[in-house]
Amino acid sequence: MECSLPPPITEEQISAAIDGFADADVQQHIAQCASCAARVTQAQMLEDVLKVKLNRWDCPAPQRLGEYVMGLVSARTEERTIRLHLEECARCKAEVEDLNVFLVADKVSVSQKHPQPAVARKHPERPSFGQILARILPRTPALALRGAALGPIMAEAEGTTVVLDVQPAAEGQVTILGQVIADDYDSWTGALVELRREGVIQATTTVGDTSSFNCGPFPAGSIQLAITPAVGQTLVLPNIDVTA
Ligand SMILES: [Zn+2]
Ligand SMILES: [Zn+2]
């Protein structure tokens, strides 16, 4: 899709539009040019994902952190996941330090305070079958795009994030504007997107150059979304409720 009112708006103008500070002529451009409007939506989605990351959706539940501190997390993979997370996440680290102080005050023994690090696994676990199940994150109204009632649907699996912006279509139907966010961006270009309801294909499309895709319209409700890249495993969003 090309800008219908060249020159296309600049990255700075896109940032300004997201922050609500765009000049009148930029706003008018976005209103009249589908290509630049899509760029703004995409940039907004990326920003939303970053915000969600800052909102710690990757963090272990507070209760689980507490159990970790007390040495009660015995499954090695989980213990390791939490330990690695703590190396990266300042907020959880602070929380654990607080918990430690609290536990010391509560006269919990020192041995329990510092769980033994588990021996690193020789073979990191990988599903042997051809699918990865994505974790669907709760929809956050606070992250809604301007004008949308609900925030985007986000799902995450093995470092790949899928953002789905559900948009209303005629007669109670919806369309999905999707964005795949991954380090290996290119490997998702051309991936097959299949949307099923109770096993029956509702819509298919492919992921475009900018790792985004458009799917629908189809009736709102519960669906399964599968994204299959040319190389690698199919990413499955098992059960998502799409309503606009
Ligand atoms: Zn334009
Ligand atoms: Zn954390």
CSV table of C-alpha atoms and ligand atoms in Angstrom, one decimal:
chain,number,residue,atom,x,y,z
A,1,MET,CA,0.0,0.0,0.0
A,2,GLU,CA,1.4,3.4,-1.0
A,3,CYS,CA,0.8,6.8,0.4
A,4,SER,CA,-2.1,8.4,-1.4
A,5,LEU,CA,-1.0,11.9,-0.5
A,6,PRO,CA,2.8,11.9,-1.0
A,7,PRO,CA,5.1,12.6,0.6
A,8,PRO,CA,4.2,10.0,3.4
A,9,ILE,CA,4.2,11.4,6.9
A,10,THR,CA,7.5,11.0,8.8
A,11,GLU,CA,8.4,8.9,11.8
A,12,GLU,CA,8.4,12.0,14.0
A,13,GLN,CA,4.9,12.9,12.7
A,14,ILE,CA,3.8,9.3,13.5
A,15,SER,CA,5.1,9.6,17.1
A,16,ALA,CA,3.4,13.0,17.4
A,17,ALA,CA,0.1,11.5,16.2
A,18,ILE,CA,0.3,8.7,18.7
A,19,ASP,CA,1.0,11.2,21.5
A,20,GLY,CA,-1.9,13.3,20.3
A,21,PHE,CA,0.3,16.3,19.3
A,22,ALA,CA,0.1,16.0,15.5
A,23,ASP,CA,-0.4,19.2,13.5
A,24,ALA,CA,-3.7,19.7,11.7
A,25,ASP,CA,-2.3,18.9,8.3
A,26,VAL,CA,-0.8,15.7,9.6
A,27,GLN,CA,-4.1,14.7,11.2
A,28,GLN,CA,-5.8,15.4,7.9
A,29,HIS,CA,-3.3,13.3,6.0
A,30,ILE,CA,-3.9,10.4,8.4
A,31,ALA,CA,-7.6,10.7,8.0
A,32,GLN,CA,-7.4,10.6,4.2
A,33,CYS,CA,-4.5,8.2,3.6
A,34,ALA,CA,-5.0,4.6,4.5
A,35,SER,CA,-1.4,3.8,4.1
A,36,CYS,CA,-0.1,6.3,6.6
A,37,ALA,CA,-3.1,5.6,8.9
A,38,ALA,CA,-2.0,1.9,8.9
A,39,ARG,CA,1.6,3.0,9.8
A,40,VAL,CA,0.2,5.0,12.8
A,41,THR,CA,-1.9,2.0,13.9
A,42,GLN,CA,1.1,-0.3,13.7
A,43,ALA,CA,3.4,2.1,15.6
A,44,GLN,CA,0.7,2.4,18.2
A,45,MET,CA,0.5,-1.4,18.6
A,46,LEU,CA,4.3,-1.7,19.0
A,47,GLU,CA,4.1,1.0,21.7
A,48,ASP,CA,1.3,-0.9,23.4
A,49,VAL,CA,3.3,-4.1,23.5
A,50,LEU,CA,6.2,-2.3,25.1
A,51,LYS,CA,3.9,-0.8,27.7
A,52,VAL,CA,2.5,-4.2,28.5
A,53,LYS,CA,6.0,-5.5,28.8
A,54,LEU,CA,6.7,-2.8,31.3
A,55,ASN,CA,3.5,-3.8,33.0
A,56,ARG,CA,5.2,-7.1,33.9
A,57,TRP,CA,3.0,-9.6,32.2
A,58,ASP,CA,6.0,-11.8,32.0
A,59,CYS,CA,6.6,-11.8,35.8
A,60,PRO,CA,5.8,-14.7,38.0
A,61,ALA,CA,2.7,-14.3,40.1
A,62,PRO,CA,3.5,-12.6,43.5
A,63,GLN,CA,2.5,-15.7,45.4
A,64,ARG,CA,4.8,-17.8,43.2
A,65,LEU,CA,7.7,-15.4,43.9
A,66,GLY,CA,7.0,-15.8,47.6
A,67,GLU,CA,7.1,-19.6,47.3
A,68,TYR,CA,10.3,-19.2,45.3
A,69,VAL,CA,11.9,-17.2,48.1
A,70,MET,CA,10.8,-19.8,50.6
A,71,GLY,CA,12.4,-22.5,48.5
A,72,LEU,CA,9.1,-24.1,47.7
A,73,VAL,CA,9.4,-24.1,44.0
A,74,SER,CA,10.7,-27.6,43.4
A,75,ALA,CA,10.2,-28.1,39.7
A,76,ARG,CA,13.6,-27.4,38.2
A,77,THR,CA,12.4,-25.7,35.0
A,78,GLU,CA,10.2,-23.4,36.9
A,79,GLU,CA,12.8,-22.6,39.4
A,80,ARG,CA,15.2,-21.8,36.6
A,81,THR,CA,12.7,-19.7,34.8
A,82,ILE,CA,12.1,-17.6,37.9
A,83,ARG,CA,15.8,-17.3,38.6
A,84,LEU,CA,16.6,-16.1,35.1
A,85,HIS,CA,13.7,-13.7,35.2
A,86,LEU,CA,15.0,-12.2,38.5
A,87,GLU,CA,18.3,-11.5,36.7
A,88,GLU,CA,16.5,-9.4,34.2
A,89,CYS,CA,13.6,-7.9,36.1
A,90,ALA,CA,14.5,-5.2,38.6
A,91,ARG,CA,10.9,-5.0,39.9
A,92,CYS,CA,10.7,-8.7,40.8
A,93,LYS,CA,14.2,-8.5,42.2
A,94,ALA,CA,13.1,-5.7,44.5
A,95,GLU,CA,10.0,-7.6,45.4
A,96,VAL,CA,12.1,-10.7,46.3
A,97,GLU,CA,14.5,-8.6,48.4
A,98,ASP,CA,11.5,-7.2,50.2
A,99,LEU,CA,10.2,-10.7,50.8
A,100,ASN,CA,13.6,-11.8,52.1
A,101,VAL,CA,13.6,-8.9,54.6
A,102,PHE,CA,10.1,-9.9,55.6
A,103,LEU,CA,11.0,-13.5,56.0
A,104,VAL,CA,14.1,-12.8,58.0
A,105,ALA,CA,12.0,-10.7,60.3
A,106,ASP,CA,9.7,-13.6,60.5
A,107,LYS,CA,12.6,-15.8,61.7
A,108,VAL,CA,12.6,-18.0,58.7
A,109,SER,CA,15.9,-20.0,58.5
A,110,VAL,CA,18.7,-18.7,56.3
A,111,SER,CA,18.8,-22.0,54.3
A,112,GLN,CA,15.2,-21.5,53.2
A,113,LYS,CA,15.9,-17.9,52.3
A,114,HIS,CA,18.3,-18.7,49.5
A,115,PRO,CA,17.1,-21.7,47.5
A,116,GLN,CA,19.9,-23.7,46.0
A,117,PRO,CA,20.2,-22.9,42.3
A,118,ALA,CA,19.2,-25.9,40.2
A,119,VAL,CA,21.7,-27.5,37.9
A,120,ALA,CA,21.3,-26.1,34.4
A,121,ARG,CA,19.6,-28.6,32.1
A,122,LYS,CA,21.8,-30.1,29.4
A,123,HIS,CA,18.9,-30.2,27.0
A,124,PRO,CA,16.5,-27.3,27.2
A,125,GLU,CA,13.0,-28.6,26.9
A,126,ARG,CA,11.3,-28.1,23.5
A,127,PRO,CA,8.0,-29.4,22.3
A,128,SER,CA,8.7,-32.3,19.9
A,129,PHE,CA,5.5,-31.7,17.9
A,130,GLY,CA,5.1,-29.0,15.3
A,131,GLN,CA,3.1,-26.6,17.3
A,132,ILE,CA,3.8,-23.9,19.9
A,133,LEU,CA,0.9,-22.9,22.0
A,134,ALA,CA,0.8,-19.1,22.7
A,135,ARG,CA,-0.2,-17.7,26.0
A,136,ILE,CA,-3.1,-15.3,25.6
A,137,LEU,CA,-2.8,-12.2,27.8
A,138,PRO,CA,-5.8,-10.6,29.4
A,139,ARG,CA,-7.2,-7.7,27.4
A,140,THR,CA,-6.4,-4.4,29.0
A,141,PRO,CA,-8.9,-1.6,28.3
A,142,ALA,CA,-6.3,0.9,29.4
A,143,LEU,CA,-4.3,0.0,26.3
A,144,ALA,CA,-7.2,0.5,23.9
A,145,LEU,CA,-6.3,2.3,20.7
A,146,ARG,CA,-8.0,5.6,20.4
A,147,GLY,CA,-11.7,5.0,19.7
A,148,ALA,CA,-11.6,1.3,20.5
A,149,ALA,CA,-13.6,0.0,23.5
A,150,LEU,CA,-11.3,-2.9,24.3
A,151,GLY,CA,-7.5,-3.1,24.1
A,152,PRO,CA,-5.7,-5.3,21.6
A,153,ILE,CA,-5.5,-9.1,22.2
A,154,MET,CA,-2.0,-10.1,22.9
A,155,ALA,CA,-0.5,-13.6,22.9
A,156,GLU,CA,3.1,-14.6,23.6
A,157,ALA,CA,5.1,-17.7,22.9
A,158,GLU,CA,8.9,-18.3,22.9
A,159,GLY,CA,9.8,-14.7,22.3
A,160,THR,CA,7.2,-14.1,19.7
A,161,THR,CA,4.4,-11.7,20.4
A,162,VAL,CA,1.2,-11.6,18.4
A,163,VAL,CA,-1.0,-8.5,18.7
A,164,LEU,CA,-4.6,-8.7,17.4
A,165,ASP,CA,-6.6,-5.5,17.0
A,166,VAL,CA,-10.2,-6.5,16.6
A,167,GLN,CA,-12.3,-4.1,14.5
A,168,PRO,CA,-16.0,-4.1,14.0
A,169,ALA,CA,-17.4,-4.9,10.5
A,170,ALA,CA,-20.9,-4.9,9.2
A,171,GLU,CA,-23.7,-7.2,10.6
A,172,GLY,CA,-22.0,-8.1,13.9
A,173,GLN,CA,-18.9,-9.4,12.1
A,174,VAL,CA,-15.3,-8.5,13.0
A,175,THR,CA,-12.0,-8.2,11.2
A,176,ILE,CA,-8.6,-8.7,12.8
A,177,LEU,CA,-5.6,-6.6,12.2
A,178,GLY,CA,-2.7,-8.7,13.4
A,179,GLN,CA,1.0,-7.9,14.0
A,180,VAL,CA,3.7,-10.4,14.7
A,181,ILE,CA,6.5,-9.0,16.8
A,182,ALA,CA,9.7,-11.2,16.9
A,183,ASP,CA,13.4,-10.9,16.7
A,184,ASP,CA,13.5,-12.9,13.5
A,185,TYR,CA,11.0,-10.6,11.8
A,186,ASP,CA,11.7,-11.9,8.3
A,187,SER,CA,10.9,-15.5,9.0
A,188,TRP,CA,7.3,-14.5,9.6
A,189,THR,CA,6.8,-12.8,6.2
A,190,GLY,CA,4.6,-14.9,4.0
A,191,ALA,CA,3.5,-17.1,6.9
A,192,LEU,CA,0.0,-18.7,6.5
A,193,VAL,CA,-2.6,-17.4,8.9
A,194,GLU,CA,-5.6,-19.7,9.4
A,195,LEU,CA,-8.6,-18.8,11.5
A,196,ARG,CA,-10.8,-21.7,12.7
A,197,ARG,CA,-14.0,-22.1,14.6
A,198,GLU,CA,-14.6,-25.6,16.0
A,199,GLY,CA,-12.1,-26.9,13.6
A,200,VAL,CA,-13.7,-25.3,10.5
A,201,ILE,CA,-11.7,-22.7,8.6
A,202,GLN,CA,-13.3,-19.3,8.7
A,203,ALA,CA,-10.7,-17.2,7.0
A,204,THR,CA,-7.1,-17.5,5.8
A,205,THR,CA,-4.5,-14.9,4.9
A,206,THR,CA,-0.7,-14.5,4.8
A,207,VAL,CA,1.6,-12.3,6.9
A,208,GLY,CA,2.8,-9.3,4.9
A,209,ASP,CA,6.2,-7.6,4.6
A,210,THR,CA,5.7,-5.6,7.8
A,211,SER,CA,4.8,-8.8,9.7
A,212,SER,CA,1.2,-7.7,9.8
A,213,PHE,CA,-1.9,-9.3,8.5
A,214,ASN,CA,-5.6,-8.7,7.9
A,215,CYS,CA,-8.2,-11.4,8.5
A,216,GLY,CA,-11.9,-11.4,8.0
A,217,PRO,CA,-14.6,-10.3,8.2
A,218,PHE,CA,-16.1,-13.3,10.1
A,219,PRO,CA,-18.7,-13.6,12.9
A,220,ALA,CA,-17.5,-12.4,16.3
A,221,GLY,CA,-16.9,-15.1,19.0
A,222,SER,CA,-14.4,-17.7,20.0
A,223,ILE,CA,-11.8,-18.7,17.4
A,224,GLN,CA,-8.5,-20.5,17.0
A,225,LEU,CA,-5.7,-18.8,15.1
A,226,ALA,CA,-2.7,-20.7,13.7
A,227,ILE,CA,0.3,-19.0,12.0
A,228,THR,CA,2.6,-21.2,10.1
A,229,PRO,CA,5.9,-19.8,8.8
A,230,ALA,CA,7.8,-21.3,5.9
A,231,VAL,CA,10.4,-22.6,8.3
A,232,GLY,CA,9.7,-23.5,11.9
A,233,GLN,CA,6.8,-24.4,14.1
A,234,THR,CA,3.2,-23.3,13.8
A,235,LEU,CA,2.2,-20.7,16.4
A,236,VAL,CA,-1.2,-21.5,17.8
A,237,LEU,CA,-3.5,-19.1,19.7
A,238,PRO,CA,-5.8,-21.8,21.0
A,239,ASN,CA,-8.9,-20.1,22.1
A,240,ILE,CA,-9.4,-16.4,21.7
A,241,ASP,CA,-12.6,-14.5,22.1
A,242,VAL,CA,-12.8,-11.9,19.4
A,243,THR,CA,-15.4,-9.2,19.9
A,244,ALA,CA,-14.9,-5.6,18.9
B,1,ZN,ZN,0.1,9.1,3.3
B,2,ZN,ZN,9.4,-9.4,36.9
